[in-house]
Every structure is written in C-alpha cells, then in structure tokens.
Coordinates of C-alpha atoms in Angstrom, one line a residue:
M1163 CA 122.8 271.3 30.5
P1164 CA 120.6 272.7 33.4
F1165 CA 120.9 276.3 34.5
D1166 CA 124.5 277.4 35.0
A1167 CA 124.8 278.0 38.7
S1168 CA 128.1 279.8 38.5
E1169 CA 126.3 283.2 38.7
N1170 CA 123.3 281.9 40.7
G1171 CA 122.6 283.8 43.8
R1172 CA 125.4 286.3 43.2
R1173 CA 125.0 290.0 43.8
R1174 CA 127.2 293.0 44.5
T1175 CA 127.5 294.1 48.1
A1176 CA 127.7 297.7 49.1
D1177 CA 131.5 297.6 48.6
G1178 CA 131.1 296.2 45.1
L1179 CA 132.3 292.7 45.9
P1180 CA 130.3 289.7 45.0
G1181 CA 128.2 288.2 47.7
E1182 CA 125.6 285.5 48.2
I1183 CA 121.9 286.4 48.0
S1184 CA 120.2 284.8 51.0
L1185 CA 117.5 282.2 50.3
A1186 CA 116.1 283.1 53.7
L1187 CA 114.7 286.2 51.9
L1188 CA 112.8 284.1 49.4
A1189 CA 109.1 283.1 49.9
Y1190 CA 107.6 279.9 48.5
V1191 CA 103.8 279.6 48.0
L1192 CA 102.3 276.2 47.3
P1193 CA 98.5 276.2 46.6
L1194 CA 97.1 272.7 47.4
H1195 CA 93.8 270.9 47.0
W1196 CA 94.0 267.2 47.5
S1197 CA 91.3 264.5 47.5
D1198 CA 93.6 261.9 49.0
D1199 CA 97.0 261.8 50.6
A1200 CA 98.8 259.3 48.4
G1201 CA 101.7 261.6 48.0
L1202 CA 101.9 263.0 51.5
A1203 CA 105.2 261.4 52.6
E1204 CA 107.1 262.5 49.5
L1205 CA 105.7 266.0 49.6
T1206 CA 106.5 266.3 53.3
D1207 CA 110.1 265.3 52.6
Y1208 CA 110.3 268.1 49.9
L1209 CA 108.7 270.6 52.2
R1210 CA 111.2 269.7 54.9
W1211 CA 114.1 270.3 52.5
L1212 CA 112.5 273.6 51.3
A1213 CA 111.8 274.9 54.8
G1214 CA 115.5 274.7 55.6
R1215 CA 116.2 277.3 52.9
V1216 CA 113.2 279.5 52.3
E1217 CA 109.9 280.7 53.9
V1218 CA 107.2 278.2 52.9
S1219 CA 103.5 278.7 52.9
V1220 CA 101.1 275.9 52.0
V1221 CA 97.6 277.3 51.2
D1222 CA 95.5 274.2 51.7
G1223 CA 92.0 274.0 50.2
S1224 CA 91.7 270.3 50.9
P1225 CA 88.6 268.8 52.7
A1226 CA 88.6 269.3 56.4
D1227 CA 89.8 265.8 57.4
L1228 CA 92.8 266.0 55.0
F1229 CA 93.5 269.6 56.1
A1230 CA 93.7 268.4 59.7
G1231 CA 96.1 265.6 58.7
H1232 CA 98.3 268.1 56.8
A1233 CA 98.3 270.5 59.8
A1234 CA 99.6 267.7 62.0
A1235 CA 102.2 266.5 59.5
W1236 CA 103.6 270.0 58.8
R1237 CA 103.3 271.6 62.3
G1238 CA 106.4 273.6 63.0
L1239 CA 107.7 272.9 59.4
V1240 CA 105.8 275.4 57.2
R1241 CA 103.1 278.0 57.5
H1242 CA 99.9 276.0 56.8
L1243 CA 96.7 278.0 56.2
P1244 CA 93.4 277.8 54.4
P1245 CA 92.4 280.0 51.4
D1246 CA 91.1 283.4 52.5
A1247 CA 87.3 282.9 52.9
A1248 CA 86.7 286.4 51.5
L1249 CA 88.1 285.4 48.1
H1250 CA 85.8 283.9 45.6
G1251 CA 86.4 282.4 42.2
V1252 CA 86.0 279.2 40.2
N1253 CA 89.8 278.5 40.1
G1254 CA 90.8 277.4 43.6
K1255 CA 94.5 277.5 42.7
V1256 CA 94.3 281.2 42.1
T1257 CA 92.5 281.9 45.4
G1258 CA 95.3 279.9 47.0
V1259 CA 97.9 281.9 45.3
L1260 CA 96.2 285.2 46.2
T1261 CA 96.1 284.1 49.8
G1262 CA 99.7 283.0 49.9
V1263 CA 101.3 285.9 48.2
R1264 CA 99.5 288.3 50.5
A1265 CA 100.7 286.4 53.5
A1266 CA 104.3 286.2 52.3
R1267 CA 106.9 288.1 54.3
H1268 CA 109.4 288.6 51.5
E1269 CA 109.4 290.6 48.2
H1270 CA 110.5 287.6 46.0
V1271 CA 107.9 284.9 45.9
V1272 CA 108.0 281.5 44.1
I1273 CA 104.6 280.1 43.2
A1274 CA 104.6 276.3 42.5
D1275 CA 102.2 273.5 42.0
D1276 CA 102.4 270.5 44.4
D1277 CA 104.2 268.4 41.8
V1278 CA 107.1 270.9 41.2
R1279 CA 110.5 270.1 42.7
Y1280 CA 113.1 272.9 42.8
D1281 CA 116.7 272.3 43.6
E1282 CA 118.9 274.9 45.3
A1283 CA 120.5 276.2 42.1
A1284 CA 117.1 276.9 40.6
L1285 CA 115.9 278.7 43.7
R1286 CA 118.9 280.9 43.6
A1287 CA 118.6 281.6 39.9
V1288 CA 114.9 282.7 40.3
H1289 CA 115.8 284.8 43.4
R1290 CA 118.6 286.5 41.4
L1291 CA 116.4 287.2 38.3
L1292 CA 113.6 288.7 40.5
G1293 CA 116.2 291.4 41.4
R1294 CA 115.7 292.8 37.9
V1295 CA 112.3 291.6 36.6
D1296 CA 108.8 291.3 37.9
L1297 CA 108.0 287.7 36.8
V1298 CA 110.2 284.7 36.1
R1299 CA 109.0 281.8 34.0
P1300 CA 111.2 278.7 34.5
Q1301 CA 111.1 275.5 32.3
N1302 CA 109.7 272.3 33.7
Y1303 CA 110.7 268.8 32.7
F1304 CA 109.3 265.5 33.9
E1305 CA 111.3 263.0 35.9
P1306 CA 110.5 260.2 36.0
L1307 CA 109.2 259.8 32.4
P1308 CA 106.3 257.3 32.1
W1309 CA 104.5 257.0 28.7
H1310 CA 102.1 259.8 29.4
A1311 CA 104.8 262.2 30.6
W1312 CA 106.8 261.3 27.4
W1313 CA 103.6 262.2 25.4
D1314 CA 103.1 265.5 27.1
T1315 CA 106.8 266.4 26.7
G1316 CA 106.0 266.7 23.0
R1317 CA 104.0 269.8 23.9
T1318 CA 106.9 271.2 25.9
L1319 CA 109.4 270.8 23.1
L1320 CA 107.2 272.4 20.5
N1321 CA 106.6 275.3 22.8
R1322 CA 110.3 275.7 23.4
A1323 CA 111.0 275.6 19.7
L1324 CA 108.5 278.3 19.0
G1325 CA 108.9 280.5 22.1
A1326 CA 108.5 279.6 25.7
D1327 CA 106.6 276.8 27.6
F1328 CA 104.0 277.3 30.3
P1329 CA 105.3 275.7 33.5
G1330 CA 103.7 274.7 36.7
T1331 CA 105.7 277.4 38.5
L1332 CA 106.2 281.1 38.3
A1333 CA 108.0 283.6 40.5
V1334 CA 106.9 287.2 41.1
R1335 CA 107.8 290.3 43.0
R1336 CA 105.2 290.6 45.7
S1337 CA 105.0 294.4 45.4
T1338 CA 104.1 294.2 41.7
F1339 CA 101.6 291.4 42.4
L1340 CA 99.8 293.4 45.1
A1341 CA 99.9 296.7 43.2
M1342 CA 98.2 295.2 40.2
G1343 CA 95.5 293.6 42.4
G1344 CA 96.6 290.0 41.8
Y1345 CA 94.9 288.2 38.9
D1346 CA 91.4 286.9 38.0
P1347 CA 90.3 283.7 39.8
D1348 CA 87.5 283.1 37.3
V1349 CA 89.7 281.8 34.4
L1350 CA 91.0 278.3 33.5
F1351 CA 94.5 279.1 32.2
E1352 CA 95.7 280.8 35.4
N1353 CA 99.4 280.9 34.6
L1354 CA 98.8 282.7 31.3
E1355 CA 96.4 285.0 33.1
L1356 CA 99.1 285.9 35.6
I1357 CA 101.8 286.4 32.9
R1358 CA 99.5 288.6 30.9
T1359 CA 98.4 290.6 33.9
V1360 CA 102.0 291.4 34.8
R1361 CA 102.7 292.5 31.2
A1362 CA 99.5 294.6 31.0
Y1363 CA 100.5 296.3 34.3
G1364 CA 103.8 297.2 32.7
G1365 CA 105.9 294.6 34.5
T1366 CA 108.8 292.8 33.0
E1367 CA 109.3 289.1 32.4
A1368 CA 112.2 286.7 32.1
A1369 CA 111.8 283.2 30.6
P1370 CA 115.3 281.7 30.5
P1371 CA 115.0 278.4 28.5
E1372 CA 117.9 277.0 30.5
L1373 CA 116.3 277.4 33.9
Y1374 CA 115.2 273.8 34.5
V1375 CA 112.9 272.8 37.3
R1376 CA 111.9 269.2 37.8
R1377 CA 108.2 268.2 37.8
L1378 CA 106.7 264.9 39.0
P1379 CA 104.3 263.3 36.4
P1380 CA 100.7 262.9 37.2
D1381 CA 99.2 259.4 37.1
A1382 CA 97.9 258.2 33.8
A1383 CA 94.2 258.6 34.8
H1384 CA 94.8 262.3 35.7
F1385 CA 96.6 262.8 32.4
R1386 CA 93.7 261.4 30.4
G1387 CA 91.2 263.5 32.2
Q1388 CA 93.1 266.7 31.4
R1389 CA 93.3 266.4 27.6
V1390 CA 90.2 268.4 26.6
R1391 CA 90.7 270.8 29.5
Q1392 CA 94.2 271.6 28.5
A1393 CA 93.1 272.1 24.8
Y1394 CA 90.5 274.6 26.1
D1395 CA 93.4 276.8 27.1
D1396 CA 94.0 277.5 23.4
L1397 CA 90.8 279.5 23.3
A1398 CA 92.8 282.2 25.0
Q1399 CA 95.4 282.0 22.1
P1400 CA 93.6 282.4 18.8
A1401 CA 96.6 281.7 16.6
R1402 CA 97.4 278.5 18.4
L1403 CA 93.7 277.5 18.4
A1404 CA 93.5 278.0 14.6
T1405 CA 96.6 275.9 14.1
S1406 CA 95.2 273.1 16.3
L1407 CA 91.8 273.2 14.6
A1408 CA 93.6 272.9 11.2
V1409 CA 95.3 269.6 12.1
V1410 CA 92.4 267.2 11.6
P1411 CA 91.1 268.7 8.4
A1412 CA 94.6 268.8 6.9
L1413 CA 95.1 265.1 7.9
A1414 CA 91.7 264.2 6.4
A1415 CA 92.5 266.0 3.1
A1416 CA 95.9 264.3 2.9
V1417 CA 94.4 260.9 3.4
A1418 CA 91.5 261.6 1.0
S1419 CA 94.0 262.7 -1.7
R1420 CA 96.1 259.6 -1.1
R1421 CA 99.3 261.7 -0.6
P1422 CA 101.3 259.8 2.0
G1423 CA 104.3 262.0 1.2
V1424 CA 102.5 265.0 2.6
L1425 CA 101.8 263.2 5.9
L1426 CA 105.3 261.9 6.2
G1427 CA 106.6 265.4 5.5
A1428 CA 104.4 266.9 8.2
V1429 CA 105.4 264.3 10.7
A1430 CA 109.1 264.8 9.9
T1431 CA 108.8 268.6 10.2
T1432 CA 107.2 268.3 13.6
V1433 CA 109.9 265.9 14.8
V1434 CA 112.6 268.3 13.6
L1435 CA 110.9 271.2 15.3
A1436 CA 110.6 269.2 18.6
E1437 CA 114.2 268.2 18.3
F1438 CA 115.2 271.8 18.0
G1439 CA 113.2 272.5 21.2
R1440 CA 114.9 269.6 22.9
R1441 CA 118.4 270.8 22.1
R1442 CA 117.7 274.4 22.8
A1443 CA 119.7 275.9 25.7
G1444 CA 121.1 272.5 26.8
G1445 CA 117.8 270.8 26.9
A1446 CA 119.3 267.5 25.9
A1447 CA 120.4 267.2 29.5
V1448 CA 116.9 266.8 30.8
F1449 CA 114.8 265.8 27.7
P1450 CA 115.8 262.3 26.4
P1451 CA 116.2 261.9 22.6
S1452 CA 113.0 259.9 22.2
T1453 CA 110.9 262.8 23.4
A1454 CA 111.2 264.5 20.0
L1455 CA 109.1 261.7 18.6
A1456 CA 106.3 262.7 20.9
G1457 CA 105.9 266.0 19.0
P1458 CA 103.6 264.7 16.2
V1459 CA 101.7 262.4 18.6
W1460 CA 100.9 265.3 20.9
L1461 CA 100.0 267.6 17.9
L1462 CA 97.5 265.0 16.6
E1463 CA 95.9 264.7 20.1
R1464 CA 95.7 268.5 20.4
G1465 CA 94.1 268.7 16.9
V1466 CA 91.3 266.3 18.1
C1467 CA 90.9 267.8 21.5
A1468 CA 90.7 271.4 20.2
W1469 CA 87.5 270.5 18.3
L1470 CA 86.1 268.9 21.5
A1471 CA 87.1 272.0 23.5
V1472 CA 85.3 274.3 21.0
G1473 CA 82.3 272.0 21.3
R1474 CA 82.3 272.4 25.1
R1475 CA 82.3 276.2 24.7
V1476 CA 79.5 276.2 22.1
L1477 CA 77.3 273.6 23.5
F1478 CA 77.8 273.8 27.2
G1479 CA 79.2 277.3 27.7
G1480 CA 82.5 276.2 29.1
V1481 CA 84.6 273.3 30.3
R1482 CA 84.1 271.4 33.6
Y1483 CA 86.7 272.2 36.2
A1484 CA 86.8 271.4 40.0
G1485 CA 83.1 270.6 40.1
G1486 CA 82.0 273.8 38.2
R1487 CA 82.2 275.1 34.7
V1488 CA 84.6 277.7 33.4
R1489 CA 83.8 279.7 30.3
R1490 CA 86.9 281.9 29.9
A1491 CA 90.4 280.4 29.4
A1492 CA 92.2 283.8 30.0
H1493 CA 91.8 287.5 29.2
S1494 CA 93.6 289.1 26.4
E1495 CA 96.5 291.4 27.3
R1496 CA 94.6 294.2 25.7
A1497 CA 91.5 293.7 27.9
L1498 CA 93.7 293.5 31.0
R1499 CA 95.6 296.6 30.1
H1500 CA 92.3 298.5 29.6
R1501 CA 91.2 297.4 33.1
L1502 CA 94.4 298.0 34.8
L1503 CA 95.8 301.3 33.4
P1504 CA 94.3 304.7 33.8
H1505 CA 92.6 306.1 30.7

C-alpha cells in the first residue's frame, strides 16, 4: 500500500503534544524546459492544487514565446522565473534547480520534474522526513501505464529489489544544499550527482520504499529517444555497467551452446527478482502484477543500449543531450568528497 499517512506531517509541539506540520513551510521547485505546450492545461491544474498548499517556484527555460504564455497562465498562481543567467552548464535542469532552491523561502524544498504528481500525504511525508535528514528519495510509479511505461517499470522493480530506484523527484534541506554549493550542472545523471554530493558533504539520506509519488508517462517517441541516454547513466556506476555489458555476451553464449534451459532460468530469475521489488513495501498497490514480466525485457534492452552508450563515449566523447554533448554521467562520491571536504 502507499505511504502510511497516519504519522505523516506529525510533530511534537513545545508542550510535547502532537501537532500538524504546516505545508505552508514547504517549498516546491519545478525546473521546466518545454518545446511545446501540449500539457499546459493539465500542468496548470496541478500547479493550482499545489499552490494552495506549498510555495511553488517554476524555473522556466522554455523559448521566449512559450515563457510568455506560461507567465500569463500562471500569473498570481506561482512564482515564475527564468534560470539565473549567471549559471552555466550543459544540464539545464540543474541550472533550473540551482536557481529555484536559491530563490526558495523555506528550509524544506521538494525538487520535481514536470511529470511528477504529488498528493498531500506524500508532501507531508517528505516534509516530515526532512526534519531529520538532508535528502529524501521517494519512489515513483507510472499512472497511467501504456506499453512503454510498463516496459520501464521493469527497471524500477529491479532497482527496488536490489536497493533503491532513481525517481524524478528529490527533496532537500535548503541550508545543506547551499552550504555544499549545489551540484555540478555539467553531468548527465543529475539526480545521482545530487544524491552523491549530499553524501560526500556528510549529509544524510532517506529512501523509504513505501513513499510512492505518481509520475505521468512520457509519450512513446520520447521514451524511444531516451534509451541510449539512460543507459549512458550506467557509466557512473561501474558495477551496473559491467552487469549490463555482460547481458548480450551471456545471451549469445547460451544460444551458441544450444542451452535453452540457461536462458529460461535467467528469465525466470529476473522475473522473480522483479516480483520481489513489486511486492516490497506494499508496492503491489501501485505496480500491477504484469509489470514483473517487464524485468527481463528491460534488462535485455539495457544490455544492448549499454554497448551503444559505451560506443558513444569512445567514438564521440559523450552522448547528445539538449543540443550538446555530455561526457560525464556523474562524479564518484570519492571525487566529490575530495572536492568538498577540507584536506
């Protein structure tokens, strides 16, 4: 089942009695860069709901004509601002986050992609957790679930089975974020970079697997265009990259040796692992039973795309992103610690 809200938003007041944590003391930063306004009405409805509960800042890097339209649609509803022109980096989402967190008026800050849809229980849960940690890492799930969202849910379930997933939203303490100097805008895997930077700075993290936050699926064309780019993220995680690169050679060896039992065993093991991730922490409430079958499908895709990602690195020096090319997926925690901490 989703996050248990019975404790959500509860704290002890000065007299020791439980009281509600006010969502009015929570800031929400949404970095945005759109090339069209197909989802404007739906997003505006969500922002209207949010603005009645939390402080909302939309940092909008969209082209000038779209920016003007957004300003008109959201006037009096949210704080709408452009990315700070003094900030530079290949990853526009990061410059948007840096701008938004600096502009936030509250200590607890939710950072969320434009396709993330919180409910009130999840906002309260994040707010409460930020009272004792520096970074909160919720768990996204797709709703609705078209074929490509089903496919990508295989990744989510395997990540849940082996540790924690990487969502499209994080929450941070503003004071920690500012003290560590934000995070690098010249990397591809920005969420991993932020998580590692907080850890390297000595901050604490909570990744409750039962804290579910809905996410809208991308369209199928966008999903297809992300396959190699997302595989490139594994270059920042050597063990995962090695596993991904081993998939295709292992498959070829099993086929060449005519050992179908090996293939069936590998598929069954992956489905069982995904099913464990699906059931973990009440996940069956948001992940349908069929999504466990997506585990081996996604793993085969990642095995192919990992080789393509390595090829991009070797042959072209990086992967294309937002009109440029990014070489580094993310820094290691050790490198970040060396940069952040006094020697």
